Coordinates of C-alpha atoms in Angstrom, one line a residue:
M325 CA -2.6 -15.1 -11.3
S326 CA -6.3 -15.7 -10.5
G327 CA -5.3 -16.5 -6.9
L328 CA -3.3 -13.3 -6.7
G329 CA -6.2 -11.4 -8.1
G330 CA -8.5 -12.9 -5.5
L331 CA -6.2 -11.9 -2.7
N332 CA -6.0 -8.4 -4.0
R333 CA -9.8 -8.2 -4.1
L334 CA -10.0 -9.5 -0.5
S335 CA -7.4 -6.9 0.5
R336 CA -9.3 -4.1 -1.1
L337 CA -12.5 -5.3 0.5
A338 CA -10.9 -5.5 3.9
T339 CA -9.6 -2.0 3.6
V340 CA -13.0 -0.6 2.6
V341 CA -14.7 -2.4 5.5
R342 CA -12.1 -1.1 7.9
A343 CA -12.6 2.4 6.7
G344 CA -16.4 2.0 6.9
L345 CA -16.1 0.8 10.5
R346 CA -14.0 3.7 11.5
S347 CA -16.4 6.1 9.9
N348 CA -19.5 4.3 11.3
F349 CA -18.3 4.3 14.9
G350 CA -16.2 7.5 14.8
L351 CA -13.3 5.6 16.2
A352 CA -10.6 8.1 15.0
I353 CA -12.6 11.1 16.2
L354 CA -13.3 9.5 19.5
K355 CA -9.6 8.5 20.0
H356 CA -8.6 12.1 19.1
R357 CA -11.1 13.7 21.5
L358 CA -10.3 11.3 24.4
F359 CA -6.5 11.2 24.2
K360 CA -5.5 14.3 22.3
E361 CA -8.0 17.0 23.1
K362 CA -9.2 15.3 26.3
K363 CA -12.7 16.7 25.7
D364 CA -14.7 13.6 26.1
R365 CA -13.0 11.9 29.0
W366 CA -16.1 12.5 31.1
L367 CA -17.8 9.9 29.0
V368 CA -15.6 7.1 30.5
P369 CA -17.2 7.3 34.0
V370 CA -20.6 8.0 32.5
F371 CA -20.5 4.7 30.5
A372 CA -19.1 2.9 33.5
L373 CA -22.0 4.1 35.7
A374 CA -24.4 3.2 32.9
G375 CA -23.0 -0.3 32.7
L376 CA -23.5 -0.7 36.5
G377 CA -27.0 0.7 36.1
V378 CA -27.9 -2.0 33.6
L379 CA -26.7 -4.9 35.8
P380 CA -29.9 -5.0 37.9
T381 CA -32.0 -5.2 34.7
L382 CA -29.8 -7.9 33.3
Y383 CA -29.9 -9.9 36.5
G384 CA -33.7 -9.7 36.4
I385 CA -33.7 -11.0 32.8
V386 CA -31.4 -13.9 33.8
L387 CA -33.7 -14.8 36.7
L388 CA -36.7 -14.8 34.3
I389 CA -34.9 -17.1 31.9
K390 CA -33.9 -19.4 34.6
G391 CA -37.4 -19.6 35.9
A392 CA -38.7 -20.4 32.4
Y393 CA -36.0 -23.1 32.0
A394 CA -37.0 -24.7 35.3
I395 CA -40.7 -24.9 34.1
L396 CA -39.9 -26.2 30.6
A397 CA -37.1 -28.6 31.3
P398 CA -39.2 -31.3 33.1
M399 CA -41.5 -31.4 30.0
G400 CA -38.5 -31.6 27.6
Q401 CA -39.4 -28.2 26.1
E402 CA -36.4 -26.2 27.3
R403 CA -34.9 -25.8 23.8
A404 CA -37.9 -23.5 23.0
L405 CA -36.1 -20.9 25.1
L406 CA -33.3 -20.8 22.6
T407 CA -35.7 -20.6 19.7
L408 CA -37.6 -17.7 21.2
G409 CA -34.3 -15.8 21.8
V410 CA -33.0 -16.5 18.3
L411 CA -36.3 -15.8 16.6
A412 CA -36.7 -12.5 18.5
G413 CA -33.3 -11.4 17.5
Q414 CA -33.9 -12.3 13.8
L415 CA -37.2 -10.5 13.7
L416 CA -35.7 -7.4 15.3
I417 CA -33.0 -7.5 12.5
L418 CA -35.7 -8.0 9.9
L419 CA -37.7 -5.0 11.1
F420 CA -35.1 -2.4 12.0
G421 CA -32.5 -3.6 9.5
I422 CA -34.6 -1.8 6.8
Y423 CA -33.5 1.5 8.2
Y424 CA -29.8 0.5 8.3
V425 CA -29.9 -1.0 4.7
I426 CA -31.6 2.0 3.0
S427 CA -29.4 4.5 4.8
A428 CA -26.0 2.7 4.3
F429 CA -26.7 1.6 0.7
Y430 CA -28.2 4.7 -0.7
F431 CA -27.8 7.8 1.6
S432 CA -24.3 7.5 2.8
R433 CA -22.1 10.4 1.8
D434 CA -19.0 8.3 1.4
L435 CA -20.6 6.7 -1.7
E436 CA -19.5 9.6 -3.8
F437 CA -15.9 8.7 -2.9
L438 CA -16.3 4.9 -3.2
I439 CA -18.0 4.7 -6.6
P440 CA -15.1 6.3 -8.6
L441 CA -12.6 3.9 -7.0
P442 CA -11.6 0.7 -8.9
L443 CA -14.2 -1.4 -6.9
R444 CA -16.9 -3.6 -8.3
P445 CA -20.5 -2.8 -7.2
S446 CA -20.5 -6.0 -5.2
E447 CA -17.4 -5.0 -3.3
V448 CA -19.0 -1.6 -2.3
M449 CA -22.2 -3.3 -1.3
I450 CA -20.6 -6.1 0.6
S451 CA -18.5 -3.6 2.6
K452 CA -21.7 -1.7 3.5
F453 CA -23.4 -5.1 4.4
A454 CA -20.5 -6.0 6.6
V455 CA -20.7 -2.7 8.6
I456 CA -24.5 -3.2 9.0
M457 CA -23.9 -6.8 10.3
I458 CA -21.5 -5.6 12.9
N459 CA -24.1 -3.0 14.0
E460 CA -26.7 -5.8 14.2
Y461 CA -24.5 -7.9 16.4
L462 CA -24.6 -5.1 18.9
T463 CA -28.3 -4.6 18.5
V464 CA -29.4 -8.2 19.2
A465 CA -26.8 -8.8 21.9
A466 CA -29.1 -7.7 24.7
I467 CA -31.8 -10.2 23.4
V468 CA -29.9 -13.2 22.3
L469 CA -26.8 -13.4 24.5
P470 CA -28.7 -13.6 27.9
V471 CA -30.8 -16.5 26.6
V472 CA -27.8 -18.4 25.1
V473 CA -25.5 -17.9 28.0
T474 CA -28.1 -18.7 30.7
Y475 CA -29.4 -21.7 28.8
G476 CA -25.8 -23.0 28.4
V477 CA -25.1 -22.6 32.1
M478 CA -28.4 -24.3 33.2
A479 CA -28.0 -27.1 30.7
K480 CA -24.3 -27.6 31.5
G481 CA -23.4 -27.2 27.8
G482 CA -20.1 -28.7 26.7
I483 CA -17.5 -27.3 24.4
G484 CA -19.6 -28.1 21.4
Y485 CA -22.4 -26.0 22.7
W486 CA -20.3 -22.9 23.1
V487 CA -18.4 -23.3 19.8
N488 CA -21.6 -23.7 17.9
A489 CA -23.2 -20.8 19.8
V490 CA -20.4 -18.5 18.6
L491 CA -20.8 -19.7 15.0
V492 CA -24.6 -19.4 15.1
Y493 CA -24.4 -15.9 16.6
L494 CA -22.0 -14.8 13.8
A495 CA -24.4 -16.2 11.1
L496 CA -27.6 -14.9 12.9
P497 CA -28.0 -11.6 11.0
V498 CA -27.1 -12.9 7.5
I499 CA -30.5 -14.3 6.4
P500 CA -32.8 -11.5 7.6
L501 CA -30.4 -8.8 6.5
A502 CA -29.9 -10.4 3.1
L503 CA -33.6 -10.7 2.7
V504 CA -34.1 -7.0 3.5
S505 CA -31.2 -6.1 1.2
L506 CA -32.6 -8.0 -1.7
L507 CA -36.0 -6.3 -1.3
V508 CA -34.5 -2.8 -0.8
V509 CA -32.1 -3.1 -3.9
A510 CA -35.0 -4.3 -6.0
M511 CA -37.2 -1.5 -4.8
M512 CA -34.6 1.2 -5.3
R513 CA -33.9 0.1 -8.9
F514 CA -37.4 1.3 -9.9
I515 CA -37.7 4.3 -7.5
N516 CA -34.7 6.2 -8.7
V517 CA -36.3 7.0 -12.1
S518 CA -39.1 9.0 -10.5
R519 CA -39.3 12.7 -9.8
K520 CA -40.7 12.0 -6.4
K521 CA -37.9 9.8 -5.1
D522 CA -38.1 10.8 -1.4
I523 CA -41.8 10.2 -1.2
L524 CA -41.5 6.8 -3.0
I525 CA -38.5 5.8 -0.8
L526 CA -40.6 6.6 2.3
V527 CA -43.7 4.8 1.0
G528 CA -41.6 1.8 -0.1
S529 CA -39.9 1.6 3.3
I530 CA -43.2 1.7 5.1
V531 CA -44.4 -1.1 2.8
L532 CA -41.4 -3.2 3.8
I533 CA -42.0 -2.5 7.4
V534 CA -45.7 -3.5 7.1
L535 CA -44.5 -6.8 5.4
A536 CA -42.1 -7.4 8.3
L537 CA -44.9 -6.7 10.9
A538 CA -47.3 -9.0 8.9
L539 CA -44.7 -11.7 9.2
Q540 CA -44.5 -11.2 12.9
I541 CA -48.3 -11.5 13.1
G542 CA -48.1 -14.8 11.3
L543 CA -45.4 -16.0 13.6
G544 CA -47.5 -15.0 16.7
R545 CA -50.7 -16.7 15.7
T546 CA -51.6 -20.3 15.9
A547 CA -52.9 -22.1 12.8
G548 CA -56.1 -23.7 13.9
P549 CA -58.9 -24.0 16.5
Q550 CA -58.4 -24.4 20.2
P551 CA -57.0 -27.9 20.8
S552 CA -58.5 -30.4 23.2
A553 CA -57.1 -31.2 26.6
Q554 CA -55.7 -34.5 25.2
A555 CA -54.0 -32.7 22.4
V556 CA -52.4 -30.2 24.8
T557 CA -51.1 -33.1 26.9
A558 CA -49.7 -34.9 23.9
F559 CA -48.2 -31.6 22.7
F560 CA -46.2 -30.9 25.9
T561 CA -45.1 -34.5 26.4
S562 CA -43.6 -34.7 22.9
P563 CA -40.0 -33.5 23.1
D564 CA -39.2 -30.3 21.2
S565 CA -42.8 -29.9 20.1
L566 CA -42.8 -26.3 21.5
L567 CA -39.6 -25.6 19.7
N568 CA -41.0 -26.8 16.4
R569 CA -44.2 -24.8 16.9
V570 CA -42.5 -21.6 17.7
G571 CA -40.0 -21.8 14.9
S572 CA -42.3 -23.4 12.3
K573 CA -42.9 -20.1 10.4
F574 CA -39.2 -19.2 10.3
P575 CA -37.1 -22.5 10.0
P576 CA -33.7 -20.8 10.4
S577 CA -34.5 -20.3 14.1
I578 CA -35.0 -24.1 14.5
W579 CA -31.8 -24.9 12.7
A580 CA -29.9 -22.4 14.9
T581 CA -31.5 -23.9 18.1
K582 CA -30.7 -27.5 17.2
A583 CA -27.1 -26.5 16.1
V584 CA -26.4 -24.8 19.5
A585 CA -28.3 -27.2 21.8
A586 CA -26.9 -30.4 20.2
G587 CA -23.3 -29.2 20.1
F588 CA -21.0 -31.7 18.4
S589 CA -23.6 -34.5 18.3
S590 CA -24.9 -35.6 14.9
E591 CA -27.8 -33.2 15.0
G592 CA -25.7 -30.2 15.8
P593 CA -23.2 -30.2 12.9
A594 CA -26.0 -31.1 10.4
N595 CA -28.2 -28.1 11.4
L596 CA -25.2 -25.8 11.6
A597 CA -24.2 -26.8 8.1
L598 CA -27.8 -26.2 7.0
L599 CA -27.9 -22.7 8.6
L600 CA -24.5 -21.7 7.2
G601 CA -25.4 -23.1 3.8
V602 CA -28.6 -21.1 3.5
S603 CA -26.9 -18.0 4.8
L604 CA -24.2 -18.4 2.2
A605 CA -26.8 -18.8 -0.5
F606 CA -28.5 -15.6 0.5
F607 CA -25.2 -13.8 0.6
A608 CA -24.4 -15.1 -2.9
G609 CA -27.8 -13.6 -4.0
I610 CA -26.7 -10.2 -2.6
V611 CA -23.5 -10.4 -4.7
V612 CA -25.3 -11.2 -7.9
M613 CA -28.0 -8.5 -7.4
A614 CA -25.3 -6.0 -6.5
E615 CA -23.5 -6.5 -9.8
K616 CA -26.8 -6.1 -11.7
L617 CA -28.8 -3.5 -9.9
F618 CA -26.9 -1.7 -7.1
Y619 CA -25.4 1.1 -9.2
R620 CA -28.5 1.5 -11.2
G621 CA -30.4 2.2 -8.0
L622 CA -27.9 4.9 -7.1
I623 CA -28.3 6.9 -10.4
G624 CA -30.1 10.1 -9.9
L625 CA -30.6 9.9 -6.1
S626 CA -28.6 13.1 -5.5
E627 CA -30.7 15.0 -8.0
T628 CA -33.4 17.4 -7.0
T629 CA -36.4 18.7 -8.9
G630 CA -38.4 21.9 -8.8
K631 CA -41.5 23.4 -10.4
K632 CA -39.5 26.1 -12.1
R633 CA -42.3 28.6 -11.9
R634 CA -41.5 32.4 -12.1
L635 CA -42.8 34.2 -9.0
T636 CA -44.6 37.5 -9.2
R637 CA -43.4 40.6 -7.3
D638 CA -46.2 40.1 -4.7
E639 CA -45.4 36.4 -4.2
M640 CA -41.7 37.1 -3.8
S641 CA -42.4 39.8 -1.2
R642 CA -44.7 37.5 0.8
R643 CA -42.1 34.7 0.7
V644 CA -39.1 36.9 1.6
S645 CA -40.9 38.8 4.4
S646 CA -43.5 36.3 5.7
G647 CA -43.9 38.1 9.0
R648 CA -43.6 34.9 10.9
R649 CA -42.2 35.0 14.4
A650 CA -38.6 33.7 14.7
V651 CA -39.7 30.6 16.7
A652 CA -42.2 29.7 14.1
A653 CA -39.7 30.1 11.3
V654 CA -37.1 27.9 13.0
F655 CA -39.8 25.3 13.8
G656 CA -40.6 25.2 10.0
R657 CA -37.0 24.8 9.2
E658 CA -36.7 22.0 11.7
W659 CA -39.8 20.3 10.3
K660 CA -38.3 20.4 6.8
I661 CA -35.0 19.0 7.9
M662 CA -36.8 16.0 9.4
N663 CA -39.3 15.4 6.7
R664 CA -37.1 15.9 3.6
T665 CA -34.7 13.1 4.7
P666 CA -36.5 9.7 4.7
I667 CA -34.0 8.2 7.1
F668 CA -34.7 10.9 9.7
L669 CA -38.5 10.5 9.2
L670 CA -38.3 6.7 9.4
N671 CA -36.1 6.7 12.5
G672 CA -37.8 9.5 14.3
V673 CA -41.5 10.0 13.6
L674 CA -42.3 6.5 12.4
V675 CA -40.8 4.8 15.4
V676 CA -43.4 6.4 17.8
V677 CA -46.1 4.7 15.7
I678 CA -44.3 1.3 15.2
V679 CA -43.5 0.7 18.9
P680 CA -47.2 0.8 20.0
V681 CA -48.1 -1.4 17.0
I682 CA -45.4 -4.0 18.1
F683 CA -47.0 -3.9 21.5
V684 CA -50.3 -4.8 20.0
L685 CA -48.7 -7.7 18.2
L686 CA -47.0 -9.0 21.3
A687 CA -50.2 -8.6 23.3
N688 CA -52.1 -10.7 20.8
M689 CA -49.6 -13.5 20.4
G690 CA -51.2 -16.8 21.0
S691 CA -54.6 -15.8 19.7
G692 CA -55.6 -18.0 16.9
R693 CA -58.5 -18.1 14.5
G694 CA -60.4 -20.3 16.7
G695 CA -59.9 -18.1 19.7
S696 CA -62.4 -16.0 21.5
G697 CA -61.2 -12.9 19.9
G698 CA -60.2 -11.4 23.2
G699 CA -56.6 -11.1 22.3
G700 CA -53.6 -13.2 23.2
D701 CA -52.2 -14.5 26.5
L702 CA -50.2 -11.4 27.3
S703 CA -53.2 -9.2 26.7
A704 CA -55.3 -11.3 29.1
I705 CA -52.6 -11.1 31.7
L706 CA -52.2 -7.3 31.4
K707 CA -56.0 -6.8 31.6
T708 CA -56.1 -8.9 34.8
M709 CA -53.2 -6.9 36.4
T710 CA -54.6 -3.5 35.5
S711 CA -58.2 -4.2 36.4
A712 CA -57.2 -5.3 39.9
N713 CA -55.3 -2.1 40.8
P714 CA -56.3 1.3 39.2
L715 CA -53.2 3.0 40.4
F716 CA -51.0 0.4 38.9
A717 CA -53.0 0.6 35.7
I718 CA -52.5 4.4 35.5
L719 CA -48.7 4.3 36.3
A720 CA -48.1 1.4 33.9
A721 CA -50.0 3.1 31.1
A722 CA -48.2 6.3 31.7
L723 CA -44.8 4.5 31.5
F724 CA -45.9 2.8 28.3
M725 CA -47.0 6.2 26.8
T726 CA -43.8 7.9 27.9
V727 CA -41.6 5.2 26.4
C728 CA -43.5 5.3 23.1
G729 CA -43.4 9.1 22.9
S730 CA -39.9 10.1 24.2
L731 CA -37.5 7.2 23.7
N732 CA -37.0 7.6 19.9
G733 CA -33.9 9.7 19.4
T734 CA -35.6 12.8 17.9
S735 CA -34.8 15.2 20.7
S736 CA -31.3 13.8 21.4
S737 CA -30.3 14.3 17.7
T738 CA -32.0 17.6 17.1
F739 CA -28.8 19.6 16.7
S740 CA -26.8 16.7 15.2
R741 CA -29.3 16.4 12.3
E742 CA -28.2 19.8 11.0
G743 CA -24.8 18.3 10.3
A744 CA -22.4 20.6 8.4
Q745 CA -25.2 23.1 7.9
F746 CA -25.2 24.1 11.6
W747 CA -23.2 27.2 10.7
I748 CA -26.5 28.6 9.3
S749 CA -28.0 28.4 12.8
R750 CA -25.1 30.4 14.1
V751 CA -25.4 33.3 11.7
I752 CA -29.1 33.7 11.3
P753 CA -30.5 36.7 13.3
V754 CA -32.4 34.5 15.8
A755 CA -31.3 34.2 19.4
P756 CA -30.0 30.7 20.3
R757 CA -32.6 30.4 23.0
E758 CA -35.4 31.0 20.5
Q759 CA -33.9 28.4 18.2
A760 CA -33.7 25.9 21.1
A761 CA -37.4 26.7 21.9
A762 CA -38.4 26.0 18.3
K763 CA -36.5 22.7 18.3
F764 CA -38.1 21.7 21.5
L765 CA -41.6 22.3 20.0
H766 CA -40.7 20.1 17.1
S767 CA -39.3 17.2 19.2
Y768 CA -42.1 17.5 21.7
L769 CA -44.7 17.3 18.9
V770 CA -43.2 14.0 17.9
A771 CA -43.4 12.8 21.5
M772 CA -47.0 13.9 21.7
L773 CA -47.7 11.8 18.6
G774 CA -46.3 8.8 20.4
V775 CA -48.3 9.5 23.5
V776 CA -51.5 9.8 21.4
T777 CA -50.8 6.5 19.6
A778 CA -50.0 4.7 22.8
T779 CA -53.2 6.1 24.4
V780 CA -55.3 4.6 21.6
V781 CA -53.4 1.2 21.9
A782 CA -53.9 1.2 25.7
A783 CA -57.6 1.8 25.3
I784 CA -57.9 -1.0 22.8
V785 CA -55.7 -3.6 24.4
L786 CA -56.2 -2.9 28.1
H787 CA -59.7 -1.5 28.0
L788 CA -58.8 1.2 30.6
K789 CA -61.4 3.6 31.8
A790 CA -61.4 7.1 30.2
V791 CA -60.5 8.8 33.5
H792 CA -57.5 6.4 33.9
L793 CA -56.3 7.0 30.4
A794 CA -56.6 10.8 30.9
A795 CA -54.5 10.6 34.1
A796 CA -51.9 8.4 32.4
A797 CA -51.7 10.7 29.4
G798 CA -51.3 13.7 31.6
L799 CA -48.3 12.1 33.4
A800 CA -46.8 11.0 30.1
L801 CA -47.1 14.5 28.5
V802 CA -45.4 16.2 31.4
A803 CA -42.7 13.5 31.6
G804 CA -42.2 14.0 27.9
V805 CA -41.3 17.6 28.4
L806 CA -38.6 16.6 30.9
L807 CA -37.2 13.8 28.7
T808 CA -37.3 15.9 25.6
V809 CA -35.3 18.7 27.3
V810 CA -32.8 16.3 28.7
G811 CA -32.2 14.8 25.3
M812 CA -31.7 18.2 23.7
I813 CA -29.2 19.3 26.4
I814 CA -27.1 16.2 25.9
D815 CA -27.1 16.7 22.1
L816 CA -26.3 20.4 22.5
A817 CA -23.4 19.6 24.8
R818 CA -21.6 17.5 22.1
P819 CA -23.5 17.6 18.7
L820 CA -22.4 15.1 16.0
L821 CA -22.1 17.4 13.0
N822 CA -19.5 15.7 10.8
W823 CA -21.5 12.7 9.8
T824 CA -21.4 11.2 6.3
N825 CA -24.5 9.1 6.7
P826 CA -27.8 10.4 7.9
Q827 CA -28.3 7.2 9.8
K828 CA -25.3 8.0 11.9
A829 CA -26.9 11.3 13.1
I830 CA -29.8 9.6 14.8
K831 CA -29.2 5.8 15.1
Q832 CA -25.5 5.7 15.5
N833 CA -25.1 8.8 17.7
F834 CA -23.6 8.4 21.2
N835 CA -25.9 11.2 22.3
V836 CA -29.0 9.1 21.6
L837 CA -27.5 6.3 23.8
L838 CA -26.6 8.8 26.6
A839 CA -30.1 10.3 26.5
T840 CA -31.7 6.9 26.6
L841 CA -29.6 6.0 29.7
A842 CA -30.5 9.3 31.3
D843 CA -34.2 8.7 30.5
I844 CA -34.0 5.3 32.1
G845 CA -32.4 6.8 35.2
I846 CA -35.1 9.5 35.4
L847 CA -37.9 6.9 35.0
T848 CA -36.3 4.6 37.5
A849 CA -36.2 7.5 40.1
V850 CA -39.8 8.2 39.4
F851 CA -40.6 4.5 39.9
F852 CA -38.9 4.4 43.3
G853 CA -40.5 7.7 44.3
A854 CA -44.0 6.4 43.4
K855 CA -43.2 3.2 45.2
A856 CA -42.3 5.1 48.4
L857 CA -45.5 7.1 48.2
I858 CA -47.6 3.9 47.8
K859 CA -45.8 2.3 50.7
A860 CA -46.8 5.3 52.8
K861 CA -50.4 4.3 52.0
L862 CA -51.4 7.6 50.5
A863 CA -54.5 7.9 48.4
T864 CA -54.4 7.3 44.7
T865 CA -55.1 11.0 43.9
V866 CA -52.3 12.1 46.3
V867 CA -49.7 9.8 44.7
L868 CA -50.6 10.9 41.2
G869 CA -50.7 14.5 42.2
V870 CA -47.2 14.4 43.8
V871 CA -45.7 12.6 40.9
F872 CA -47.3 15.0 38.4
L873 CA -46.1 18.1 40.3
A874 CA -42.6 16.7 40.7
L875 CA -42.3 16.0 37.0
A876 CA -43.7 19.4 36.2
A877 CA -41.3 21.2 38.5
A878 CA -38.3 19.2 37.0
A879 CA -39.6 19.9 33.5
A880 CA -39.8 23.7 34.1
L881 CA -36.4 23.8 35.7
S882 CA -34.8 21.8 32.9
F883 CA -36.4 24.0 30.2
G884 CA -34.9 27.1 31.7
I885 CA -31.5 25.4 31.9
L886 CA -31.8 24.5 28.2
L887 CA -32.5 28.1 27.1
R888 CA -29.6 29.4 29.1
F889 CA -27.3 26.6 27.9
A890 CA -28.2 27.4 24.3
D891 CA -27.1 31.0 24.7
K892 CA -23.8 29.9 26.0
R893 CA -23.1 26.9 23.8
Y894 CA -24.1 28.1 20.3
P895 CA -21.1 30.4 19.8
E896 CA -18.8 27.6 20.9
I897 CA -19.9 25.0 18.4
E898 CA -17.9 24.6 15.2
S899 CA -19.5 22.9 12.2

C-alpha cells in the first residue's frame, strides 16, 4: 500500500508540474493562437531570423573559447575553462533565481487553486521548484553549453564526457536554487506577519541580492598579497591549479568540472556522486522546510491594509478632482502599478542598477588585498583600450549606458503588466495616445536611471573625461528613446494580459525577448553604420554628430508611429 501511495503522490506531482509548465510557457495559448486562430504565425519567421542573427555572436564566443583552450592546454590548465563556465552559470542562477523563487512561491495566482487541493505543502513547493529549474536550464544554456561543447570537441571527449556533461547540466541549478529557496522561505515566514509586507519583501529581496553580489566579490578576489615570479611559475606548472583557485570559493563548480572532464575514469564518477549527493541533500532540505514553513509564509500575503481615516469634504474634493493633466494622471497610475508589486520593481527598476554593479565586480576581478588598488585585470585592459582611442571610448561607453538603461524589459512589458485590469485603460476618458505617452515617460525614466548609474560606473572604472562621458550619455539617452518606443510597440501589438504570475508578465514574456532581439538588431545596425563612418576617415565630431542625428530622427519617427498605433490598437485589445 505504501508503494501504491508513493506512486499516487508521484502521479499528482507530475500532473501539477505539467500544469505549471503549460501555464509558465503559455503552451496551450500559443498552440491555439498559432494553429487555430493563426494570429501569431508571423512569430515563426521572426524567431527563425533571430536564431540566424545569433549565430555570428555564438561563433565569436566559440572562437574565444577555442583560443583560451589553446593557451591553457599546454600548461595543463584547460579544465579551468569548464570551471569558469559552470561557476558563471551557478552564480547567475544564484543572483537572478531570487526573482523567480519569490514570484513563483508567493505571488503566483495559481496558488489559490493549488492550496485547497489534496496536496502536501512540499508537493506544491516542489512543483514550483521544478518549473523554476526548467526556466534556469534555458537561462544558463547560453553561458554553459558553449563552454562544455567546445571543450568536449577540443579535448576529444569520449562517451563518458558527454554522459557526465548531461548529468551535471541537469544537476547544475539544484544547489544555488535550493540555497535561494531556503533563504526566501525562511525570510517570508517572518515577513507575512507585518503590515508592511510589500516593503519588507522588497527590502529582504535586496538584502539577498546584496549577499549574492558579496559572494561574487569574494569569488573574484584573491586571498593574499601579490605572488613572486617563482610562485607564479609553480602555480601554472601545477596541473589543475587554476581550476582549484577559481572554484575554491564554491566547491560544487570543482566537482562538476572534474565529473565532466574525467568522464568514466575513477575521478569522474566520484565527483559526480559527490555533486549529486550534495544536490539531493539540499533538495531534501527544501522538502523539510516546505512542510514546516511554506504555508505559514503564504498566510496573509493577499491581505491589504489601510489607514482607515475619514476624509473631510475639502480633502475628498481635492482627491476626486485633482486637476492633473491626463498624461500626468496615467503616469502616476503606471508608477503605482510598477511600485506596488515587488516582482515588477525588482525585475524592472532594480535591474538597471544591478547590471552596472555587476560590471564593477567583473572589472575588479583579480584585484586582491595586496594589489595596487587600481582595479582588476579587466579594468586595466578597458582603461588601456579607451585611453588610446577617444572615439572608441565614447561609443563603447554609450553602448554600455544604453544596455544598462534600455535592455531591462520595462518598456516591452508596459501594457502586459496591467494584466486583467487593462479594461480600465480602455474605458477611462483618456485618449490612447495620451496613455501611451504617459507609459513612455515612465519607461524612459527607468532607462534614464540606468544611464545615470552606468555613467557613474564608467567614470569610476574607466576614468573617462567629462566631455567624453557627456557625449556618451547623450548618445545613450537618444538611443534610449528609440529602444523604449520599439519595446512598447512590440508589447502593444500582442500584450500578455492573462498571466497568473507577475513574473510571467515581465520575465517570461515573449514580447521582452522579441524587444531584446530588436534592440540587438538596432544596436548592430548602429555599430556597422559607425564603423563605415570611421572607415571613411571622418572626424570624431562628425561621426558622433551623424550617429546622434540618425538616432534622433529614428526616435522621433518611431514615437509618432507609437502614438498612431495606440489609437488603432487600444479598441482591439480584449482583457
